[in-house]
Every structure is written in C-alpha cells, then in structure tokens.
Amino acid sequence: MKHFKLLFIIFAIISSIGLAQEITPTSSTSSIFVNVKGMVCDFCARGLEKGFGKRNEVENINIDMSNNLITINLKADATLDDETITELVKSNGISVEHINRQL
Amino acid sequence: MRYIGLLILCLSSLADARPISYPQGWTAMQQNNPNENRLHVHYSPNAFHSIGAVIHRFTPQKQSNVYAASAQWNYLVFRRNTRHSQANMYSKFGIGLADEFTNHVFSTLSVAADWETRRWFTAYEANAFWSDSSTEFSQSARLGVAPYVAEYGALHTWLMLQVNHQPEAEDTVIFTPLVRLFKGSVLTELGIDDNGGILFNWIIRF
C-alpha cells in the first residue's frame, strides 16, 4: 500500500509536469502601443510603416491617426526595446509621447 | 533675363510643402502651368535632408522654349511636433545652368515654413534668384482646409488658395484656388489662377 501511494504520487507529479508542458505555449506574441506627436499626414505615417516593416522583430504595425497611436505587433518571441522604438519614430521626424506594452 | 529668373522661381514650389521624404525615400514631382513645366526628383537619406535634380522648361513671353537644369539641396531647419500639429521650416538651395545667361550659371535660395493639422494647412515660401545678369525675389503662401478628415490610407482632399507675389513681374500678384487630392504615396493638385491659367502638379513618393 505504501509503495502504491509512493508510485501514485510520483505518477501524479510526472503527469502534472507533462500536462503543464502541453498547456504552456512555447511562444508568445505581444503588442507595443506608442503614442506620438506630429503625425498629421499620411506621408508621415507611411515612413513609420516602412521603417518598422524592415525590422525582423515586427510582424506589422497599425496606424491610428485619430488617436496619434501606432500599434507595433511583434513576431512570436520577439522583443523591441524602447530606445529602438524611439529612435525609429524620431528618424521619421515624429516624436514619441509614451510607450505602453501589453502581452 | 529678369523674367526668366522669376519663371525659375515661381514653380519652386509650395506644391512640395514636404520637400524631404521619409528616410531612404525617393520623390518625383512635376509642376505645370501654361508657360512652364518643372520635374524634380530627389532622395532623402534621412528626415532632415534631401538632394535632387530639377529640369525646367518655360516659354518666356510666348517665345521659344528655355531649358534649365539644377541640383537642389533641401534641409529641415526646424520642426515642432505637438499631439495635433506639426510646424516646419526648410531651406532649399539650388545651383544650375541655363542657356539664357551669359555664363550659364544661376543659383536659388528659398526659405519655407508650414504649419498643419489634420484639418488646416498653412505655408509660406520666400525665394531669391541670382544669375550674372539679375537678382530676383518672389514669395508665395497657401492656406488650405480639409472638408473632411480622412483616416490613414484613405483619399485625402484639401481645398487651397495659393497667392504668388512677384514684385518685378507684369502681374505682381496671382491668386490660384486649387484642389489637392492624395492617397497613399500619390498626390495631385489641380487649380486655375486668376488669369485663367491651369495649374497641375503631381508628386509620387517611393
């Protein structure tokens, strides 16, 4: 009986580890929300699309001119730091107001 | 000679209120009115400079065609971004050749400023021209309003009024109401000045 209990506990632990591995995704995507200043015309925004589109980390970006918002959708497991984002925005003649991240 | 300088200046160009494109972008633009045609192609290595070439054809006083070619450097002197507006100041320097001048060389310098929101547009440009035989000055301004505010990627429409002031010309002040349309990377303008002359401009960015 004692052996059965021990075996049962070991089996339960191994099963839960296995299940945990099945449930937890091996990759995750994320979006970065960048509020900007000076994005008042399509040409301004188009430069941002081209600039971010060249980055390997970026899946795509969405431009919302009404809310002065750029949404950067990253590829799975990719990251992009604030400094790089700020530099890319600034190189297109636009200013960053703040950056928010969401998983 | 003086008239030719003014002609070279008068198409220098409020049509290109954004004379520098996005980084590594190419721009081709053409401006036309009854007496002149101008083709300008420029490259912007970054958001602060562009360098390009201009070919200019005009017919002063309905005589034979005159051709000029020049190189032009545009520089972003100042920019201020707010949440809902952008203000800019640019300098544009050109140096070129035209058969009409004794030593064939001319140069131009323009200073341009603009302020825009998604609804309103204002721009001003002052131009100076030098050749071996004359020095000319002209200025121009635009006021524009968007009858509707379009979202990114949609068709944008602007109604504008342009005024050109050329102190040395026969007709010193010319008013041109015009419509600007742009979608994506293509912009066109169509207007009629107060002498009945048609203005047609286009810009494509790559």
GROMACS .gro file of C-alpha atoms in nm:
model
  309
    1MET     CA    1   0.000   0.000   0.000
    2LYS     CA    2   0.279   0.231   0.095
    3HIS     CA    3   0.451   0.155  -0.235
    4PHE     CA    4   0.128   0.220  -0.423
    5LYS     CA    5   0.093   0.559  -0.257
    6LEU     CA    6   0.451   0.647  -0.344
    7LEU     CA    7   0.406   0.530  -0.701
    8PHE     CA    8   0.083   0.724  -0.726
    9ILE     CA    9   0.250   1.042  -0.602
   10ILE     CA   10   0.540   1.002  -0.845
   11PHE     CA   11   0.294   0.933  -1.127
   12ALA     CA   12   0.090   1.242  -1.034
   13ILE     CA   13   0.398   1.462  -1.031
   14ILE     CA   14   0.520   1.333  -1.367
   15SER     CA   15   0.173   1.372  -1.519
   16SER     CA   16   0.134   1.727  -1.396
   17ILE     CA   17   0.472   1.822  -1.539
   18GLY     CA   18   0.372   1.667  -1.870
   19LEU     CA   19   0.036   1.844  -1.870
   20ALA     CA   20   0.199   2.171  -1.775
   21GLN     CA   21   0.430   2.136  -2.072
   22GLU     CA   22   0.136   2.068  -2.301
   23ILE     CA   23  -0.064   2.366  -2.178
   24THR     CA   24   0.209   2.628  -2.165
   25PRO     CA   25   0.266   2.771  -2.517
   26THR     CA   26   0.623   2.756  -2.644
   27SER     CA   27   0.595   3.107  -2.800
   28SER     CA   28   0.410   3.430  -2.730
   29THR     CA   29   0.336   3.746  -2.929
   30SER     CA   30   0.297   4.095  -2.795
   31SER     CA   31   0.192   4.442  -2.900
   32ILE     CA   32   0.351   4.772  -2.820
   33PHE     CA   33   0.142   5.088  -2.814
   34VAL     CA   34   0.325   5.409  -2.898
   35ASN     CA   35   0.158   5.748  -2.856
   36VAL     CA   36   0.323   6.001  -3.085
   37LYS     CA   37   0.324   6.369  -3.165
   38GLY     CA   38   0.335   6.532  -3.510
   39MET     CA   39   0.170   6.251  -3.707
   40VAL     CA   40  -0.067   6.477  -3.900
   41CYS     CA   41  -0.037   6.350  -4.254
   42ASP     CA   42  -0.034   6.018  -4.436
   43PHE     CA   43   0.322   6.069  -4.561
   44CYS     CA   44   0.449   6.098  -4.204
   45ALA     CA   45   0.282   5.771  -4.110
   46ARG     CA   46   0.392   5.594  -4.426
   47GLY     CA   47   0.755   5.644  -4.332
   48LEU     CA   48   0.689   5.476  -3.998
   49GLU     CA   49   0.529   5.179  -4.171
   50LYS     CA   50   0.832   5.140  -4.394
   51GLY     CA   51   1.081   5.186  -4.113
   52PHE     CA   52   0.922   4.938  -3.874
   53GLY     CA   53   0.841   4.700  -4.158
   54LYS     CA   54   1.213   4.648  -4.216
   55ARG     CA   55   1.267   4.520  -3.863
   56ASN     CA   56   1.282   4.140  -3.828
   57GLU     CA   57   1.105   4.163  -3.491
   58VAL     CA   58   0.794   4.330  -3.632
   59GLU     CA   59   0.500   4.140  -3.779
   60ASN     CA   60   0.314   4.456  -3.877
   61ILE     CA   61   0.209   4.796  -3.746
   62ASN     CA   62  -0.128   4.968  -3.729
   63ILE     CA   63  -0.163   5.341  -3.766
   64ASP     CA   64  -0.442   5.525  -3.586
   65MET     CA   65  -0.411   5.892  -3.679
   66SER     CA   66  -0.721   5.996  -3.489
   67ASN     CA   67  -0.563   5.888  -3.162
   68ASN     CA   68  -0.198   5.959  -3.251
   69LEU     CA   69  -0.130   5.589  -3.189
   70ILE     CA   70   0.099   5.336  -3.352
   71THR     CA   71   0.047   4.971  -3.257
   72ILE     CA   72   0.353   4.755  -3.319
   73ASN     CA   73   0.267   4.386  -3.342
   74LEU     CA   74   0.576   4.178  -3.278
   75LYS     CA   75   0.651   3.833  -3.415
   76ALA     CA   76   0.646   3.537  -3.181
   77ASP     CA   77   0.905   3.567  -2.903
   78ALA     CA   78   1.043   3.888  -3.050
   79THR     CA   79   1.129   4.194  -2.845
   80LEU     CA   80   1.191   4.556  -2.931
   81ASP     CA   81   1.326   4.792  -2.669
   82ASP     CA   82   1.201   5.144  -2.604
   83GLU     CA   83   1.522   5.304  -2.721
   84THR     CA   84   1.500   5.137  -3.064
   85ILE     CA   85   1.133   5.230  -3.098
   86THR     CA   86   1.202   5.591  -3.004
   87GLU     CA   87   1.489   5.613  -3.249
   88LEU     CA   88   1.283   5.467  -3.535
   89VAL     CA   89   0.998   5.709  -3.470
   90LYS     CA   90   1.232   6.005  -3.432
   91SER     CA   91   1.419   5.917  -3.752
   92ASN     CA   92   1.091   5.971  -3.936
   93GLY     CA   93   1.055   6.320  -3.795
   94ILE     CA   94   0.784   6.228  -3.541
   95SER     CA   95   0.812   6.246  -3.160
   96VAL     CA   96   0.729   5.976  -2.905
   97GLU     CA   97   0.499   6.075  -2.622
   98HIS     CA   98   0.490   5.743  -2.437
   99ILE     CA   99   0.521   5.368  -2.492
  100ASN     CA  100   0.295   5.101  -2.339
  101ARG     CA  101   0.339   4.727  -2.364
  102GLN     CA  102   0.083   4.451  -2.344
  103LEU     CA  103   0.114   4.071  -2.361
  104MET     CA  104   1.670   8.791  -6.826
  105ARG     CA  105   1.480   8.918  -6.522
  106TYR     CA  106   1.163   8.746  -6.632
  107ILE     CA  107   1.345   8.416  -6.666
  108GLY     CA  108   1.461   8.433  -6.306
  109LEU     CA  109   1.106   8.483  -6.189
  110LEU     CA  110   0.989   8.194  -6.401
  111ILE     CA  111   1.252   7.968  -6.248
  112LEU     CA  112   1.138   8.074  -5.904
  113CYS     CA  113   0.766   8.069  -5.946
  114LEU     CA  114   0.736   7.694  -5.968
  115SER     CA  115   0.964   7.644  -5.671
  116SER     CA  116   0.724   7.502  -5.501
  117LEU     CA  117   0.460   7.518  -5.241
  118ALA     CA  118   0.326   7.205  -5.407
  119ASP     CA  119   0.604   7.023  -5.226
  120ALA     CA  120   0.527   7.154  -4.880
  121ARG     CA  121   0.709   6.846  -4.755
  122PRO     CA  122   1.037   6.879  -4.953
  123ILE     CA  123   1.203   6.598  -4.759
  124SER     CA  124   1.058   6.249  -4.767
  125TYR     CA  125   1.085   5.965  -4.516
  126PRO     CA  126   1.433   5.814  -4.470
  127GLN     CA  127   1.570   5.647  -4.786
  128GLY     CA  128   1.267   5.764  -4.977
  129TRP     CA  129   1.260   5.885  -5.337
  130THR     CA  130   1.023   6.153  -5.458
  131ALA     CA  131   0.931   6.251  -5.813
  132MET     CA  132   0.726   6.563  -5.863
  133GLN     CA  133   0.612   6.761  -6.161
  134GLN     CA  134   0.459   7.107  -6.171
  135ASN     CA  135   0.289   7.260  -6.471
  136ASN     CA  136   0.120   7.581  -6.570
  137PRO     CA  137   0.054   7.731  -6.915
  138ASN     CA  138   0.411   7.860  -6.958
  139GLU     CA  139   0.629   7.629  -6.751
  140ASN     CA  140   0.698   7.269  -6.665
  141ARG     CA  141   0.927   7.152  -6.386
  142LEU     CA  142   1.038   6.799  -6.299
  143HIS     CA  143   1.215   6.741  -5.969
  144VAL     CA  144   1.343   6.407  -5.844
  145HIS     CA  145   1.500   6.387  -5.501
  146TYR     CA  146   1.633   6.136  -5.249
  147SER     CA  147   1.608   6.170  -4.871
  148PRO     CA  148   1.883   5.981  -4.687
  149ASN     CA  149   1.712   6.080  -4.362
  150ALA     CA  150   1.429   6.300  -4.239
  151PHE     CA  151   1.648   6.612  -4.238
  152HIS     CA  152   1.797   6.637  -4.589
  153SER     CA  153   1.706   6.569  -4.947
  154ILE     CA  154   1.917   6.609  -5.260
  155GLY     CA  155   1.785   6.610  -5.610
  156ALA     CA  156   1.788   6.728  -5.969
  157VAL     CA  157   1.549   6.967  -6.140
  158ILE     CA  158   1.474   7.007  -6.509
  159HIS     CA  159   1.281   7.317  -6.604
  160ARG     CA  160   1.122   7.419  -6.934
  161PHE     CA  161   0.950   7.750  -6.989
  162THR     CA  162   0.842   7.985  -7.264
  163PRO     CA  163   0.901   8.345  -7.157
  164GLN     CA  164   0.658   8.586  -7.319
  165LYS     CA  165   0.539   8.314  -7.558
  166GLN     CA  166   0.879   8.295  -7.728
  167SER     CA  167   1.088   7.986  -7.785
  168ASN     CA  168   1.147   7.729  -7.510
  169VAL     CA  169   1.414   7.789  -7.249
  170TYR     CA  170   1.557   7.493  -7.060
  171ALA     CA  171   1.733   7.495  -6.725
  172ALA     CA  172   1.877   7.218  -6.509
  173SER     CA  173   1.981   7.244  -6.148
  174ALA     CA  174   2.079   7.046  -5.841
  175GLN     CA  175   1.882   7.120  -5.525
  176TRP     CA  176   1.952   7.052  -5.159
  177ASN     CA  177   1.666   7.078  -4.909
  178TYR     CA  178   1.729   7.094  -4.537
  179LEU     CA  179   1.493   7.075  -4.240
  180VAL     CA  180   1.595   7.370  -4.027
  181PHE     CA  181   1.334   7.333  -3.754
  182ARG     CA  182   1.039   7.111  -3.662
  183ARG     CA  183   0.795   7.126  -3.375
  184ASN     CA  184   0.557   6.838  -3.315
  185THR     CA  185   0.252   6.857  -3.093
  186ARG     CA  186  -0.022   6.599  -3.049
  187HIS     CA  187  -0.232   6.754  -3.324
  188SER     CA  188   0.002   6.965  -3.536
  189GLN     CA  189   0.340   6.992  -3.698
  190ALA     CA  190   0.533   7.308  -3.781
  191ASN     CA  191   0.838   7.306  -4.006
  192MET     CA  192   1.096   7.538  -4.151
  193TYR     CA  193   1.306   7.436  -4.452
  194SER     CA  194   1.584   7.587  -4.659
  195LYS     CA  195   1.621   7.495  -5.026
  196PHE     CA  196   1.938   7.574  -5.217
  197GLY     CA  197   1.975   7.523  -5.590
  198ILE     CA  198   2.251   7.578  -5.843
  199GLY     CA  199   2.202   7.526  -6.212
  200LEU     CA  200   2.267   7.600  -6.575
  201ALA     CA  201   2.051   7.773  -6.834
  202ASP     CA  202   2.146   7.876  -7.185
  203GLU     CA  203   1.991   8.217  -7.139
  204PHE     CA  204   2.257   8.350  -6.903
  205THR     CA  205   2.596   8.470  -7.023
  206ASN     CA  206   2.796   8.234  -6.804
  207HIS     CA  207   2.504   7.989  -6.795
  208VAL     CA  208   2.503   7.959  -6.416
  209PHE     CA  209   2.225   8.056  -6.177
  210SER     CA  210   2.150   7.985  -5.814
  211THR     CA  211   1.839   7.994  -5.598
  212LEU     CA  212   1.772   8.006  -5.227
  213SER     CA  213   1.433   7.952  -5.067
  214VAL     CA  214   1.315   7.954  -4.710
  215ALA     CA  215   0.984   7.780  -4.647
  216ALA     CA  216   0.768   7.739  -4.339
  217ASP     CA  217   0.449   7.547  -4.283
  218TRP     CA  218   0.210   7.455  -4.005
  219GLU     CA  219  -0.054   7.192  -4.040
  220THR     CA  220  -0.308   6.986  -3.854
  221ARG     CA  221  -0.530   6.718  -3.999
  222ARG     CA  222  -0.780   6.991  -4.084
  223TRP     CA  223  -0.579   7.309  -4.158
  224PHE     CA  224  -0.275   7.380  -4.367
  225THR     CA  225  -0.067   7.698  -4.398
  226ALA     CA  226   0.259   7.751  -4.583
  227TYR     CA  227   0.483   8.037  -4.685
  228GLU     CA  228   0.792   8.048  -4.904
  229ALA     CA  229   1.035   8.327  -4.992
  230ASN     CA  230   1.262   8.279  -5.291
  231ALA     CA  231   1.572   8.452  -5.424
  232PHE     CA  232   1.739   8.400  -5.759
  233TRP     CA  233   2.084   8.505  -5.879
  234SER     CA  234   2.245   8.498  -6.224
  235ASP     CA  235   2.515   8.703  -6.391
  236SER     CA  236   2.255   8.949  -6.509
  237SER     CA  237   1.985   8.968  -6.245
  238THR     CA  238   1.874   8.917  -5.889
  239GLU     CA  239   1.508   8.838  -5.832
  240PHE     CA  240   1.279   8.788  -5.537
  241SER     CA  241   0.938   8.629  -5.507
  242GLN     CA  242   0.719   8.489  -5.231
  243SER     CA  243   0.413   8.273  -5.208
  244ALA     CA  244   0.170   8.145  -4.949
  245ARG     CA  245  -0.101   7.884  -4.919
  246LEU     CA  246  -0.398   7.836  -4.694
  247GLY     CA  247  -0.583   7.507  -4.703
  248VAL     CA  248  -0.869   7.328  -4.531
  249ALA     CA  249  -0.974   6.964  -4.542
  250PRO     CA  250  -1.352   6.943  -4.589
  251TYR     CA  251  -1.335   6.603  -4.416
  252VAL     CA  252  -1.058   6.443  -4.210
  253ALA     CA  253  -0.960   6.114  -4.372
  254GLU     CA  254  -0.810   5.815  -4.199
  255TYR     CA  255  -0.473   5.665  -4.286
  256GLY     CA  256  -0.469   5.516  -4.634
  257ALA     CA  257  -0.795   5.678  -4.743
  258LEU     CA  258  -0.840   5.952  -5.005
  259HIS     CA  259  -0.747   6.291  -4.860
  260THR     CA  260  -0.894   6.608  -5.008
  261TRP     CA  261  -0.777   6.963  -4.948
  262LEU     CA  262  -0.917   7.293  -5.076
  263MET     CA  263  -0.644   7.551  -5.101
  264LEU     CA  264  -0.581   7.908  -5.203
  265GLN     CA  265  -0.233   7.997  -5.323
  266VAL     CA  266  -0.109   8.353  -5.369
  267ASN     CA  267   0.214   8.436  -5.555
  268HIS     CA  268   0.383   8.773  -5.526
  269GLN     CA  269   0.645   8.867  -5.783
  270PRO     CA  270   0.737   9.236  -5.747
  271GLU     CA  271   0.921   9.256  -6.080
  272ALA     CA  272   0.660   9.082  -6.293
  273GLU     CA  273   0.391   9.246  -6.501
  274ASP     CA  274   0.124   9.074  -6.295
  275THR     CA  275   0.267   9.114  -5.946
  276VAL     CA  276   0.006   8.916  -5.751
  277ILE     CA  277  -0.158   8.596  -5.876
  278PHE     CA  278  -0.426   8.403  -5.688
  279THR     CA  279  -0.478   8.033  -5.758
  280PRO     CA  280  -0.756   7.834  -5.593
  281LEU     CA  281  -0.679   7.464  -5.617
  282VAL     CA  282  -0.782   7.117  -5.505
  283ARG     CA  283  -0.528   6.874  -5.365
  284LEU     CA  284  -0.601   6.502  -5.358
  285PHE     CA  285  -0.378   6.238  -5.215
  286LYS     CA  286  -0.399   5.871  -5.141
  287GLY     CA  287  -0.114   5.651  -5.032
  288SER     CA  288   0.201   5.781  -5.194
  289VAL     CA  289   0.041   5.979  -5.476
  290LEU     CA  290  -0.061   6.344  -5.461
  291THR     CA  291  -0.217   6.557  -5.734
  292GLU     CA  292  -0.321   6.921  -5.747
  293LEU     CA  293  -0.543   7.099  -5.996
  294GLY     CA  294  -0.614   7.471  -5.996
  295ILE     CA  295  -0.696   7.773  -6.211
  296ASP     CA  296  -0.529   8.107  -6.150
  297ASP     CA  297  -0.698   8.444  -6.183
  298ASN     CA  298  -0.566   8.478  -6.538
  299GLY     CA  299  -0.739   8.155  -6.636
  300GLY     CA  300  -0.416   7.954  -6.645
  301ILE     CA  301  -0.437   7.593  -6.534
  302LEU     CA  302  -0.207   7.459  -6.264
  303PHE     CA  303  -0.149   7.084  -6.250
  304ASN     CA  304   0.102   6.922  -6.014
  305TRP     CA  305   0.171   6.567  -5.902
  306ILE     CA  306   0.401   6.402  -5.651
  307ILE     CA  307   0.485   6.033  -5.610
  308ARG     CA  308   0.688   5.903  -5.320
  309PHE     CA  309   0.866   5.566  -5.331
   0.00000   0.00000   0.00000
